[in-house]
CSV table of N, CA, C and O in Angstrom, one decimal:
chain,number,residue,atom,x,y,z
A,1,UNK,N,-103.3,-13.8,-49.2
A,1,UNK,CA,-102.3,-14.7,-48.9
A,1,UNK,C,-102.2,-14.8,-47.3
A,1,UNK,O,-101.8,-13.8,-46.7
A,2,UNK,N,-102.4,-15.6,-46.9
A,2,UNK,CA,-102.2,-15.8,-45.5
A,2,UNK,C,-100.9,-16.7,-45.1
A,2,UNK,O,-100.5,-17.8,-45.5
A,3,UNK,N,-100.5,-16.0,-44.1
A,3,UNK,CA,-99.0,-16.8,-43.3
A,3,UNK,C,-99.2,-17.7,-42.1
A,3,UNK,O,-99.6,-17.5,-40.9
A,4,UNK,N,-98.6,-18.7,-42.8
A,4,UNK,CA,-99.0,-19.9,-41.4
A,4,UNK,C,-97.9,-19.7,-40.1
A,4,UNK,O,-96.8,-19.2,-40.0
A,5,UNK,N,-98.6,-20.0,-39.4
A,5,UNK,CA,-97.5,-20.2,-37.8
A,5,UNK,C,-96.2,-20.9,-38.5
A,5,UNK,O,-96.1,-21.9,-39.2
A,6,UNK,N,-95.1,-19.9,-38.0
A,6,UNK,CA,-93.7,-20.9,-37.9
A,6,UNK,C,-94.0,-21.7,-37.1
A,6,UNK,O,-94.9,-21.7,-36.2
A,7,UNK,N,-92.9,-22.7,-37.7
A,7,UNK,CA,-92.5,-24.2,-36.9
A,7,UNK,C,-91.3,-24.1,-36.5
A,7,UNK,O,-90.4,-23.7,-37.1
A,8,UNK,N,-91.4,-24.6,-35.4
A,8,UNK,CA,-89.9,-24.5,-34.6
A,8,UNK,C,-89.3,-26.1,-34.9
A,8,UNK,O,-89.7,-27.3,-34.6
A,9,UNK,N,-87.9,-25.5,-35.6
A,9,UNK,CA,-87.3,-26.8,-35.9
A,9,UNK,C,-86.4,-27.2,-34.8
A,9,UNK,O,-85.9,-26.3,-34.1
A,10,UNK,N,-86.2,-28.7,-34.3
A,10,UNK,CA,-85.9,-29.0,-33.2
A,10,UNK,C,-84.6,-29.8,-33.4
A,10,UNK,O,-84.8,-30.9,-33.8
A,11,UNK,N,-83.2,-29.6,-33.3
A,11,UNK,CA,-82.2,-30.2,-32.9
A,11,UNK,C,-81.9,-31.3,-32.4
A,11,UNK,O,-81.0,-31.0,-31.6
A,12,UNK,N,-82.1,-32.6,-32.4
A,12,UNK,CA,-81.8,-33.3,-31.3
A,12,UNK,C,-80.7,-33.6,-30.6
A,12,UNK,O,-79.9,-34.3,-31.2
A,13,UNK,N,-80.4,-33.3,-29.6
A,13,UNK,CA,-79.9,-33.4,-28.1
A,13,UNK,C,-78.5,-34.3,-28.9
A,13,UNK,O,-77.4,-34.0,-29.0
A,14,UNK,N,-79.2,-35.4,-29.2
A,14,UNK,CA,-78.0,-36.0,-29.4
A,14,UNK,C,-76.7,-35.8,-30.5
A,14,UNK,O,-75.6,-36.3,-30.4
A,15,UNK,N,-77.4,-34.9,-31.6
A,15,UNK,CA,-76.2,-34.3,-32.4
A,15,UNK,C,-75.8,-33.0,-32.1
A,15,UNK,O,-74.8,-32.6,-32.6
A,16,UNK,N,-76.3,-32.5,-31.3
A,16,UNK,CA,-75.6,-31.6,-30.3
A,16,UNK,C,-74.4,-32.5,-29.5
A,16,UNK,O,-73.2,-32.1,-29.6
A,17,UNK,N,-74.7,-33.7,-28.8
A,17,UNK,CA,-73.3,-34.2,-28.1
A,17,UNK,C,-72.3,-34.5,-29.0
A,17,UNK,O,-71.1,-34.3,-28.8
A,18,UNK,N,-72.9,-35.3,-30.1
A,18,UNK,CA,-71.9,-35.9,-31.0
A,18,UNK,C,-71.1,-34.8,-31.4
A,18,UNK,O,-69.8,-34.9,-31.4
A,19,UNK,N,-71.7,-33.8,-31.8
A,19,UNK,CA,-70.8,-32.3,-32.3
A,19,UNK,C,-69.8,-32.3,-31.6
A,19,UNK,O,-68.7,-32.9,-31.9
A,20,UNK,N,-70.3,-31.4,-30.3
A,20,UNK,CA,-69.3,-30.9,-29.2
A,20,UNK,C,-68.8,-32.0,-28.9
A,20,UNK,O,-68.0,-31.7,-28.0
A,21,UNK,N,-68.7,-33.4,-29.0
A,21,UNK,CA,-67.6,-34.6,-28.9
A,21,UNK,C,-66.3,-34.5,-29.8
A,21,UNK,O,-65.1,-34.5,-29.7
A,22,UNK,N,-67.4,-34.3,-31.1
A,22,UNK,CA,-66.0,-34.3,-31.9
A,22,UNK,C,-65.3,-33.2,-32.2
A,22,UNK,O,-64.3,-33.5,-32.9
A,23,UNK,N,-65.4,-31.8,-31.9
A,23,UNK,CA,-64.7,-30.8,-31.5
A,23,UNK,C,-63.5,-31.1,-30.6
A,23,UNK,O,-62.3,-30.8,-30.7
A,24,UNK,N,-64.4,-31.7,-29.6
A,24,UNK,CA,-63.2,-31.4,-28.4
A,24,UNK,C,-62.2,-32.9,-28.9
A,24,UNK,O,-60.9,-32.8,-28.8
A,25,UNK,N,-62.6,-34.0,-29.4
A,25,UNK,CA,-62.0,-34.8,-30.4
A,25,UNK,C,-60.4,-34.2,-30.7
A,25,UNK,O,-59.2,-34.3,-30.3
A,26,UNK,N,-61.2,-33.6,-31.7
A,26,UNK,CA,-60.0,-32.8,-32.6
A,26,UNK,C,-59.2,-31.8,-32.5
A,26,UNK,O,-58.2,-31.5,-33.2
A,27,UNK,N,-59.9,-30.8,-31.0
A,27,UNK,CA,-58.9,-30.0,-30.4
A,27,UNK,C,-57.7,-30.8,-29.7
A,27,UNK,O,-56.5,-30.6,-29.8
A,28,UNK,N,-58.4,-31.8,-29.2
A,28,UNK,CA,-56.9,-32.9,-28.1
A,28,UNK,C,-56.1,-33.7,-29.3
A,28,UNK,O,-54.9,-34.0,-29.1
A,29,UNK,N,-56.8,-33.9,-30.5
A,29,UNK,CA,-55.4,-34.4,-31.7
A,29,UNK,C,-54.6,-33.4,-31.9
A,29,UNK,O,-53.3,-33.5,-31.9
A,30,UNK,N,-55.1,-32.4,-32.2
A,30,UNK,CA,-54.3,-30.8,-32.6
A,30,UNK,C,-53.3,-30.7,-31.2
A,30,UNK,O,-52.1,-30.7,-31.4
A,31,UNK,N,-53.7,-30.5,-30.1
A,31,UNK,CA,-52.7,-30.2,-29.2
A,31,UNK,C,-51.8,-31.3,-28.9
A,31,UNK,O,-50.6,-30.9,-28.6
A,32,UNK,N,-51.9,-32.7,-29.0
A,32,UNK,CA,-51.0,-33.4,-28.8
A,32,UNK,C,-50.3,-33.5,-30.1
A,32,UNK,O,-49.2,-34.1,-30.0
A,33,UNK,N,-50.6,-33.0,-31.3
A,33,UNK,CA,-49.7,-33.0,-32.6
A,33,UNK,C,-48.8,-31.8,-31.8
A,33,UNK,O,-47.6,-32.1,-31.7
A,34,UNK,N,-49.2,-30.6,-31.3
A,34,UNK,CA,-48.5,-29.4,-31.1
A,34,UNK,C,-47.8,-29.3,-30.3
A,34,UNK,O,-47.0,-28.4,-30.3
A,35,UNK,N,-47.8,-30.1,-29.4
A,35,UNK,CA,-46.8,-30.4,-28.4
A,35,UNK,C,-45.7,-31.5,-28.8
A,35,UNK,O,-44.6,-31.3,-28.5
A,36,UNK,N,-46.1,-32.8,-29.9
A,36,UNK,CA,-45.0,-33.7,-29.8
A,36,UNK,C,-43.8,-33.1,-31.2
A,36,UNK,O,-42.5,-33.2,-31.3
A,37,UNK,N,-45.1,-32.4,-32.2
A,37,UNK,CA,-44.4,-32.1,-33.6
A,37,UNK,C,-44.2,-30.4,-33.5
A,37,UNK,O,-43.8,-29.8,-34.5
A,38,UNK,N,-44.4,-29.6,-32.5
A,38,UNK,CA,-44.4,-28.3,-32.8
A,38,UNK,C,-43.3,-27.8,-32.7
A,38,UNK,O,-42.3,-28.5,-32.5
A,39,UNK,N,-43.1,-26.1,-33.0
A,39,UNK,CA,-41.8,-25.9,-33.1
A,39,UNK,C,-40.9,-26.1,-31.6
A,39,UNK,O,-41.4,-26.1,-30.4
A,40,UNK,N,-39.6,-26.3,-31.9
A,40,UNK,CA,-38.9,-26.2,-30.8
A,40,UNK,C,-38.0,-24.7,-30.4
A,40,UNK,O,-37.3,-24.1,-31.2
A,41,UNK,N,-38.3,-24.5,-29.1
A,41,UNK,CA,-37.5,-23.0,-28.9
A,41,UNK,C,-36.1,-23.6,-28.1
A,41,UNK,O,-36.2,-24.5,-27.3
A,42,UNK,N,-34.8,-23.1,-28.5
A,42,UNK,CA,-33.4,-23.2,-28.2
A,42,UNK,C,-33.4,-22.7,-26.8
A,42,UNK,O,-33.9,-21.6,-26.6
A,43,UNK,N,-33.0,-23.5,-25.9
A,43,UNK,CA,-32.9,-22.4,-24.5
A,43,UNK,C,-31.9,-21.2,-24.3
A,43,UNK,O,-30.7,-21.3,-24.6
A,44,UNK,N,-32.4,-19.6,-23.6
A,44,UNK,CA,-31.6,-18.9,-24.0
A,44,UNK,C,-29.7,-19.0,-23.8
A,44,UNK,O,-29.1,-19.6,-22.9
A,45,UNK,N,-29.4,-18.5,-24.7
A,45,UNK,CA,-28.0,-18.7,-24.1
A,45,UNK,C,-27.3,-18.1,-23.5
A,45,UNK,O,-27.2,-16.9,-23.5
A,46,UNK,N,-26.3,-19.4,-22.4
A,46,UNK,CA,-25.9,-18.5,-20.9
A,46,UNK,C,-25.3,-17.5,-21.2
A,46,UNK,O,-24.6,-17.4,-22.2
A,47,UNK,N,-25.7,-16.1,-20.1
A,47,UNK,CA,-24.9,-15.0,-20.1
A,47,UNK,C,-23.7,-15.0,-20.5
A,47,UNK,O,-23.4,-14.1,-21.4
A,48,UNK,N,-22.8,-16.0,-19.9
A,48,UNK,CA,-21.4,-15.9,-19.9
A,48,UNK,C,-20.5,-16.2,-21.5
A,48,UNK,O,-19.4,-15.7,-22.0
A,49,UNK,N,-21.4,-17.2,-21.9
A,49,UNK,CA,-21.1,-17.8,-23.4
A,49,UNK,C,-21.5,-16.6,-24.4
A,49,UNK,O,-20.7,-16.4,-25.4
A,50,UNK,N,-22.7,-15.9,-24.3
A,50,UNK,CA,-23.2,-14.4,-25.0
A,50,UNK,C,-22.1,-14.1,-25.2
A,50,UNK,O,-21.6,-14.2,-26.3
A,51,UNK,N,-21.7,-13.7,-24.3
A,51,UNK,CA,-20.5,-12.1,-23.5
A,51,UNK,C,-19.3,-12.9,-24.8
A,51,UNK,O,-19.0,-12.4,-25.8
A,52,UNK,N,-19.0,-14.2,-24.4
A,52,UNK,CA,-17.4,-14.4,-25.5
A,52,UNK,C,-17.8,-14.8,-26.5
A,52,UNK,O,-17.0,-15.0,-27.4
A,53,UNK,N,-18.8,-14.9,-26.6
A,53,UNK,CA,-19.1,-15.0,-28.5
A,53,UNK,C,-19.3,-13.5,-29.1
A,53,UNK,O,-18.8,-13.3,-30.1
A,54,UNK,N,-20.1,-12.4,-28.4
A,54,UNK,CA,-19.8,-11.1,-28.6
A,54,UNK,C,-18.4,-10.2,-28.6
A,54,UNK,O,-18.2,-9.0,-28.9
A,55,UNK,N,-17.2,-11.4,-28.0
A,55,UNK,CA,-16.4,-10.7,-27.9
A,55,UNK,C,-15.6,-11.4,-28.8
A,55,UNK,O,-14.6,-10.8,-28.8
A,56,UNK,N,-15.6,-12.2,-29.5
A,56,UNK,CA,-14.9,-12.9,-30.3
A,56,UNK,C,-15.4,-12.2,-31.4
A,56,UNK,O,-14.7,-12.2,-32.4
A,57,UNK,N,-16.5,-11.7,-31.5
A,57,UNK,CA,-17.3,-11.3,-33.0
A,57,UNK,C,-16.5,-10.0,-33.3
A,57,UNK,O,-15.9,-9.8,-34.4
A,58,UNK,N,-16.5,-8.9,-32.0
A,58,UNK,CA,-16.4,-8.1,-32.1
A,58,UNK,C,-14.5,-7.5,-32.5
A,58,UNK,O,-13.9,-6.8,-33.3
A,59,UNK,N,-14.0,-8.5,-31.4
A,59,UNK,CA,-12.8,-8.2,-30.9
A,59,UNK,C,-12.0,-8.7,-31.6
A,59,UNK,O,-11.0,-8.1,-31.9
A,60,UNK,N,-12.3,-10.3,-32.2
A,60,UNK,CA,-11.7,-11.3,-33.2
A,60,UNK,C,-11.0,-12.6,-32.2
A,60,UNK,O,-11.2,-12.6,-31.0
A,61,UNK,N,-10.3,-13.6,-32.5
A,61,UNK,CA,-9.8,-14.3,-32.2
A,61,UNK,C,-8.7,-14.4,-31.2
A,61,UNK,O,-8.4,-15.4,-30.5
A,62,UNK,N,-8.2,-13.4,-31.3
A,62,UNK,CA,-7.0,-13.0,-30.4
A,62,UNK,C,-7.2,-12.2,-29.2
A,62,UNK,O,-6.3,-11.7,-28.6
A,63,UNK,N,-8.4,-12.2,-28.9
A,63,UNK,CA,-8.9,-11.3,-27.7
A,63,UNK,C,-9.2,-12.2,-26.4
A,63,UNK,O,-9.7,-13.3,-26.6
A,64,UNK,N,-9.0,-11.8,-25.4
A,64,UNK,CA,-8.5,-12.7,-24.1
A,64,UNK,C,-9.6,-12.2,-23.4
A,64,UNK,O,-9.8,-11.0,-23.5
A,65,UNK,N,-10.3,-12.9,-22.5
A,65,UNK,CA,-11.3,-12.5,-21.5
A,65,UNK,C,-10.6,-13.1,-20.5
A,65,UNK,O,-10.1,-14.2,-20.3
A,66,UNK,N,-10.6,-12.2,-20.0
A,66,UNK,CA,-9.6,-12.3,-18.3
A,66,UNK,C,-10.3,-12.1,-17.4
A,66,UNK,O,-10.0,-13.0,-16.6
A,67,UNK,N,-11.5,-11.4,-16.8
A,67,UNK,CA,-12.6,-11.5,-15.8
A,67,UNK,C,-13.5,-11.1,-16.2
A,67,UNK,O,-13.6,-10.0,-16.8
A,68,UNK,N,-14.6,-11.9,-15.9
A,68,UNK,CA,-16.6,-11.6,-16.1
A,68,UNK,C,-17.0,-12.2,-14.9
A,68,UNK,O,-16.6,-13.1,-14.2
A,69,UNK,N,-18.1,-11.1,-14.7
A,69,UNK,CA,-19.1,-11.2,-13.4
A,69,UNK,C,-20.1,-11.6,-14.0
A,69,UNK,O,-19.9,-11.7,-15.3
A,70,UNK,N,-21.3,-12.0,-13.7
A,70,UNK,CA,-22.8,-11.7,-14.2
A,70,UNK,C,-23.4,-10.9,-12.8
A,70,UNK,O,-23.4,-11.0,-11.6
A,71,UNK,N,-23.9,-9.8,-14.0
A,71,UNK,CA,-24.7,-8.5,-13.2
A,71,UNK,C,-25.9,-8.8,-13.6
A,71,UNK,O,-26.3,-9.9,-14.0
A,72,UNK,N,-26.9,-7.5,-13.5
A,72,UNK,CA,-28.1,-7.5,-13.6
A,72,UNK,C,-28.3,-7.8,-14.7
A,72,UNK,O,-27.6,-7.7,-15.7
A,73,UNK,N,-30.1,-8.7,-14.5
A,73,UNK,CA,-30.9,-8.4,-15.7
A,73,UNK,C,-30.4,-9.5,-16.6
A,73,UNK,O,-31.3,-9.5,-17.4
A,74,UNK,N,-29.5,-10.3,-17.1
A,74,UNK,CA,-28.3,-11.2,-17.3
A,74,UNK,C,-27.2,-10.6,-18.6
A,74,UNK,O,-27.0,-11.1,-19.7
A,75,UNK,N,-26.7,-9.4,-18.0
A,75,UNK,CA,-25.6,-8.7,-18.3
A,75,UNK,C,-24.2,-9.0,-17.5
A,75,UNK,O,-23.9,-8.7,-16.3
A,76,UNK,N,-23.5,-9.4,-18.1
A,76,UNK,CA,-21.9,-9.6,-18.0
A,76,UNK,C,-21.4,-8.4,-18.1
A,76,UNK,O,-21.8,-7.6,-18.9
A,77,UNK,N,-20.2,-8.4,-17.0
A,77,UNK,CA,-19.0,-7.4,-16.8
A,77,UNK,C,-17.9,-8.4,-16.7
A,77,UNK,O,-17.7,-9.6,-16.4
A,78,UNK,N,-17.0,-7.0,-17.4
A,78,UNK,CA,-15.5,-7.8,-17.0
A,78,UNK,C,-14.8,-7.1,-17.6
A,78,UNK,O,-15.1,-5.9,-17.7
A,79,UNK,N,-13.3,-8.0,-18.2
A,79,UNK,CA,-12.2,-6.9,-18.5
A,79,UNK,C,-11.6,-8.4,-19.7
A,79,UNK,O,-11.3,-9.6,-19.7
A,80,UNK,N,-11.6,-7.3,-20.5
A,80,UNK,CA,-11.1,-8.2,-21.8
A,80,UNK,C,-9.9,-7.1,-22.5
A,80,UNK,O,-9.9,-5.8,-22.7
A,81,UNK,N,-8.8,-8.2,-22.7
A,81,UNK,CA,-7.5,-7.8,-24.0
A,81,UNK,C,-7.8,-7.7,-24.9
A,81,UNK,O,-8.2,-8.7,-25.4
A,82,UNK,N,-7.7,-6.5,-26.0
A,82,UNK,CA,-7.9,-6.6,-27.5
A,82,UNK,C,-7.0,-7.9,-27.7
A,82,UNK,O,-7.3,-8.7,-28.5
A,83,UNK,N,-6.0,-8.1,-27.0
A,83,UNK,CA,-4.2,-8.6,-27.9
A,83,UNK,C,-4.6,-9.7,-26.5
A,83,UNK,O,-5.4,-9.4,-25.6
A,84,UNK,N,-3.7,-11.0,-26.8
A,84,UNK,CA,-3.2,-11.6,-25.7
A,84,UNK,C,-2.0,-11.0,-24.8
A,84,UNK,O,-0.9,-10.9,-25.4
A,85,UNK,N,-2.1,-10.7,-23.8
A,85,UNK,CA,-1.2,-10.1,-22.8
A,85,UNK,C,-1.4,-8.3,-23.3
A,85,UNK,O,-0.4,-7.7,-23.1
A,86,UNK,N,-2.2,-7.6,-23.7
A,86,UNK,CA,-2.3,-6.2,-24.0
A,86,UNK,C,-3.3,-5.6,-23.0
A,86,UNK,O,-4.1,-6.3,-22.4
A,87,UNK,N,-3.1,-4.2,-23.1
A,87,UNK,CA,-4.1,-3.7,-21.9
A,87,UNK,C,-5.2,-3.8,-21.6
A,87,UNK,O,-5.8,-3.2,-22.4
A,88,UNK,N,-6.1,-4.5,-20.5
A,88,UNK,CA,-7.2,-4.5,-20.4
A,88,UNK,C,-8.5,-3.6,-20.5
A,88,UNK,O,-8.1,-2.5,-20.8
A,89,UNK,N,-9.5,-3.6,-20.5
A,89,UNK,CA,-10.4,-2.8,-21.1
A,89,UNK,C,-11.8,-3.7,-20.8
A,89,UNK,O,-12.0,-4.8,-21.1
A,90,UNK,N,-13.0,-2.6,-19.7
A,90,UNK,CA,-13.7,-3.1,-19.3
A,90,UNK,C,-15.0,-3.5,-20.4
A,90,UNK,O,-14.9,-3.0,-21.5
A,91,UNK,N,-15.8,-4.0,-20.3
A,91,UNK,CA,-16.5,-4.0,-20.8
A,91,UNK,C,-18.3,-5.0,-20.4
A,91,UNK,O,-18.3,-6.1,-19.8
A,92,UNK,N,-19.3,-4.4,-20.7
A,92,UNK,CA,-20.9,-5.0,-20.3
A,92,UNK,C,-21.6,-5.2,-21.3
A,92,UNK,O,-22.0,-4.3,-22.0
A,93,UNK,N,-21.8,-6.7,-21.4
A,93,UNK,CA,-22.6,-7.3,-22.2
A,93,UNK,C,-24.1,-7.5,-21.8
A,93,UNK,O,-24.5,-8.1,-20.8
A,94,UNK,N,-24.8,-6.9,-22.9
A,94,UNK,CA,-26.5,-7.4,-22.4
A,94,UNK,C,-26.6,-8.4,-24.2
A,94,UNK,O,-25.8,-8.7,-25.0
A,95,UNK,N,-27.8,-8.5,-23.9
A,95,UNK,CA,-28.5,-9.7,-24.8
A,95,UNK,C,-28.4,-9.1,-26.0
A,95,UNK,O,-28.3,-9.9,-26.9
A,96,UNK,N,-28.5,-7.9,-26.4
A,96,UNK,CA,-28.7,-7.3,-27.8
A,96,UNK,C,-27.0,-6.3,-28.0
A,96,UNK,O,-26.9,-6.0,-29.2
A,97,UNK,N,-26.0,-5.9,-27.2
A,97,UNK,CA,-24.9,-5.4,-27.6
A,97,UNK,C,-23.9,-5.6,-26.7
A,97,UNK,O,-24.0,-6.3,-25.7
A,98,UNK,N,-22.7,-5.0,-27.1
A,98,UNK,CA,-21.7,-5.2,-26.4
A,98,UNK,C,-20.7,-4.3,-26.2
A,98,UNK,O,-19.8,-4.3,-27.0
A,99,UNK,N,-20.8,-3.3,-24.8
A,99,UNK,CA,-19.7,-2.0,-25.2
A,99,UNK,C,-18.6,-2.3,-24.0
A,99,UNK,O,-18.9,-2.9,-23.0
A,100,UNK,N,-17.5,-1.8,-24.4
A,100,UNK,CA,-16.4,-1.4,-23.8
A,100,UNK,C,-15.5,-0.3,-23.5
A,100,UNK,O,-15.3,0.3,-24.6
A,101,UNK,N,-14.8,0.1,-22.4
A,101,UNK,CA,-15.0,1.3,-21.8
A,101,UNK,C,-14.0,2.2,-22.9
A,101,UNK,O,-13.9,3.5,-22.8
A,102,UNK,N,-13.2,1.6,-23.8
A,102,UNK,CA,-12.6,2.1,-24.1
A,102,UNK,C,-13.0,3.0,-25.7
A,102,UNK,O,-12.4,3.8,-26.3
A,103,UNK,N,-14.5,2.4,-26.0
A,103,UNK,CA,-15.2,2.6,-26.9
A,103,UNK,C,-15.8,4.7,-26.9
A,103,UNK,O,-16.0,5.4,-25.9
A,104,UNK,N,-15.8,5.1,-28.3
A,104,UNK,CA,-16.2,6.3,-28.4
A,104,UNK,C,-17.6,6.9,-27.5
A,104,UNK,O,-18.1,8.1,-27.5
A,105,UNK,N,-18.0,5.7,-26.9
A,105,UNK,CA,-19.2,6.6,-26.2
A,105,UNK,C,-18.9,5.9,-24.8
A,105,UNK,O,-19.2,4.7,-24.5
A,106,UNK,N,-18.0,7.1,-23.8
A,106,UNK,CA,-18.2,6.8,-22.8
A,106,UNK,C,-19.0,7.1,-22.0
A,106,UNK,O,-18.6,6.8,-20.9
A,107,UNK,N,-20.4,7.9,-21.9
A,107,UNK,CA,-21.5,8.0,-21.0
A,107,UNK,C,-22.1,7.1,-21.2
A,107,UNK,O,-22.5,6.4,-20.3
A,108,UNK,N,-22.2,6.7,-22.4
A,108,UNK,CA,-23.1,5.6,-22.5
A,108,UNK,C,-22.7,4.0,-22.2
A,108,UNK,O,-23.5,3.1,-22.3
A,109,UNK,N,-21.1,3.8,-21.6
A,109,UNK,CA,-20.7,2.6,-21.2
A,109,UNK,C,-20.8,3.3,-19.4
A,109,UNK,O,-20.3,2.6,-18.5
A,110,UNK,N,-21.2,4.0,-19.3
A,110,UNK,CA,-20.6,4.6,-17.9
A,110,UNK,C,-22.5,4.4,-17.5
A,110,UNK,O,-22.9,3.9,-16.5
A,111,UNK,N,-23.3,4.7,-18.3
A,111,UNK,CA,-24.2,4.5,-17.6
A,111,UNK,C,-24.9,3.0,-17.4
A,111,UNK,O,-25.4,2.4,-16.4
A,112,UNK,N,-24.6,2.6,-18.8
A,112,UNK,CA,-25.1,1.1,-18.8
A,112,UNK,C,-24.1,-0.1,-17.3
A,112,UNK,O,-24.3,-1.1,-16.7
A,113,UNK,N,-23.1,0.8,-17.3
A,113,UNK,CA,-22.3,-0.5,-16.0
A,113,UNK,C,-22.8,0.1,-14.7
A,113,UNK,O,-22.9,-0.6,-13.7
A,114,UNK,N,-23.0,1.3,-14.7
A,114,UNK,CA,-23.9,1.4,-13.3
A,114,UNK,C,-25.0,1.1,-13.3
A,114,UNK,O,-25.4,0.7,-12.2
A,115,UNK,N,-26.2,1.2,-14.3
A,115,UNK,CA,-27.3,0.3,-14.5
A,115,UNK,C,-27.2,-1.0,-14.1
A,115,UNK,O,-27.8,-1.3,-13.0
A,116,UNK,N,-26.2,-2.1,-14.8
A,116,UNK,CA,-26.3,-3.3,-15.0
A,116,UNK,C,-25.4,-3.8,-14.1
A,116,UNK,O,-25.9,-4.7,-13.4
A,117,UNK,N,-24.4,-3.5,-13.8
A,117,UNK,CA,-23.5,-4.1,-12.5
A,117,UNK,C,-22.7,-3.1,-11.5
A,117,UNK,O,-21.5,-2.7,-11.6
A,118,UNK,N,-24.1,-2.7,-10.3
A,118,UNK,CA,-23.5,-1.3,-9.7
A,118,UNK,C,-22.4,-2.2,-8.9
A,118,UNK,O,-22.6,-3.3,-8.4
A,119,UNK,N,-21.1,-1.4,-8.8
A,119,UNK,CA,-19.8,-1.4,-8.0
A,119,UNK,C,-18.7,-2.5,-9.1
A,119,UNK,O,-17.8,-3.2,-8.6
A,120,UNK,N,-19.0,-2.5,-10.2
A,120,UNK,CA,-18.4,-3.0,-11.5
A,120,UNK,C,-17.1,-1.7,-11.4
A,120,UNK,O,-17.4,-0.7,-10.8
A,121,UNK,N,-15.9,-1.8,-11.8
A,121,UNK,CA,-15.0,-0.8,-12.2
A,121,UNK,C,-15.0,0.4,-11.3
A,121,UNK,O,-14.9,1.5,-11.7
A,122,UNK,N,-15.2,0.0,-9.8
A,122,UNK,CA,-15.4,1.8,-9.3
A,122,UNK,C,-14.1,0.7,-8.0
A,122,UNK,O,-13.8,-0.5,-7.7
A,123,UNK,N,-13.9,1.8,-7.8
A,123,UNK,CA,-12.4,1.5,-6.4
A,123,UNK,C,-13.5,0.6,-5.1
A,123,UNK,O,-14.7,0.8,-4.9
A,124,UNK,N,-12.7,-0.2,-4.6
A,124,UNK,CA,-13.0,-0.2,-3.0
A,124,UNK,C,-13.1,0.5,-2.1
A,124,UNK,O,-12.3,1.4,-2.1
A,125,UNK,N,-14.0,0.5,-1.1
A,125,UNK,CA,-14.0,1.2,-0.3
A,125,UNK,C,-12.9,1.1,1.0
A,125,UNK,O,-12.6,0.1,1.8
A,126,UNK,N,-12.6,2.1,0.9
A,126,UNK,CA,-11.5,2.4,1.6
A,126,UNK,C,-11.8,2.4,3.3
A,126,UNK,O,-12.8,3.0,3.6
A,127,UNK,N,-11.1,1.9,4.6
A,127,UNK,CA,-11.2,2.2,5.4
A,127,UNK,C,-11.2,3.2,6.6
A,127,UNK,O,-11.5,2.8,7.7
């Protein structure tokens, strides 16, 4: 049994372009489908709006936000009323929680407001 020389089978050039035409074809329908029909992302929501919907969640309806800053990183400080007209009570909002100073873990509101808004709740300096 004898084995003949392979033959080299030859491609033509031109269905080579037609290919890679219609590839890139159907990549540019796909991206312009994904751009006009793809999903849509919500822009994040402002700091300051976060902070009173966290505090309306937390605190309920009757809670008064009397002053907010935006600190670092887009964390809100400030001082919020459990009650309308009742004692103030500081509190820093980041994107995932929301504590206040009056809360059972005060190292951990004490470190997060000097983290997130250094000179937040500390005295002025004095002359």
């Amino acid at each position: 049994m004898t084995v003949g020389p392979m033959t080299k089978r030859r491609i033509p050039t031109r269905r080579i372009a037609l290919a890679v035409a219609a590839v890139a074809l159907i990549a540019a329908a796909v991206g312009l489908w994904a751009m006009t029909h793809g999903t849509r992302v919500a822009p994040p929501e402002a700091p300051i709006h976060r902070a009173e919907r966290q505090i309306r969640q937390q605190l309920g309806a009757g809670a008064e936000l009397r002053y907010s800053e935006i600190g670092q990183r887009r964390a809100v400080c400030g001082y919020v009323g459990r009650t309308r007209g009742g004692q103030a009570v500081g509190f820093v909002s980041l994107t995932s929680r929301i504590l206040f100073s009056d809360d059972p873990l005060p190292t951990e509101f004490r470190d997060m407001r000097e983290r997130y808004c250094p000179g937040f709740l500390t005295r002025p300096p004095t002359r």
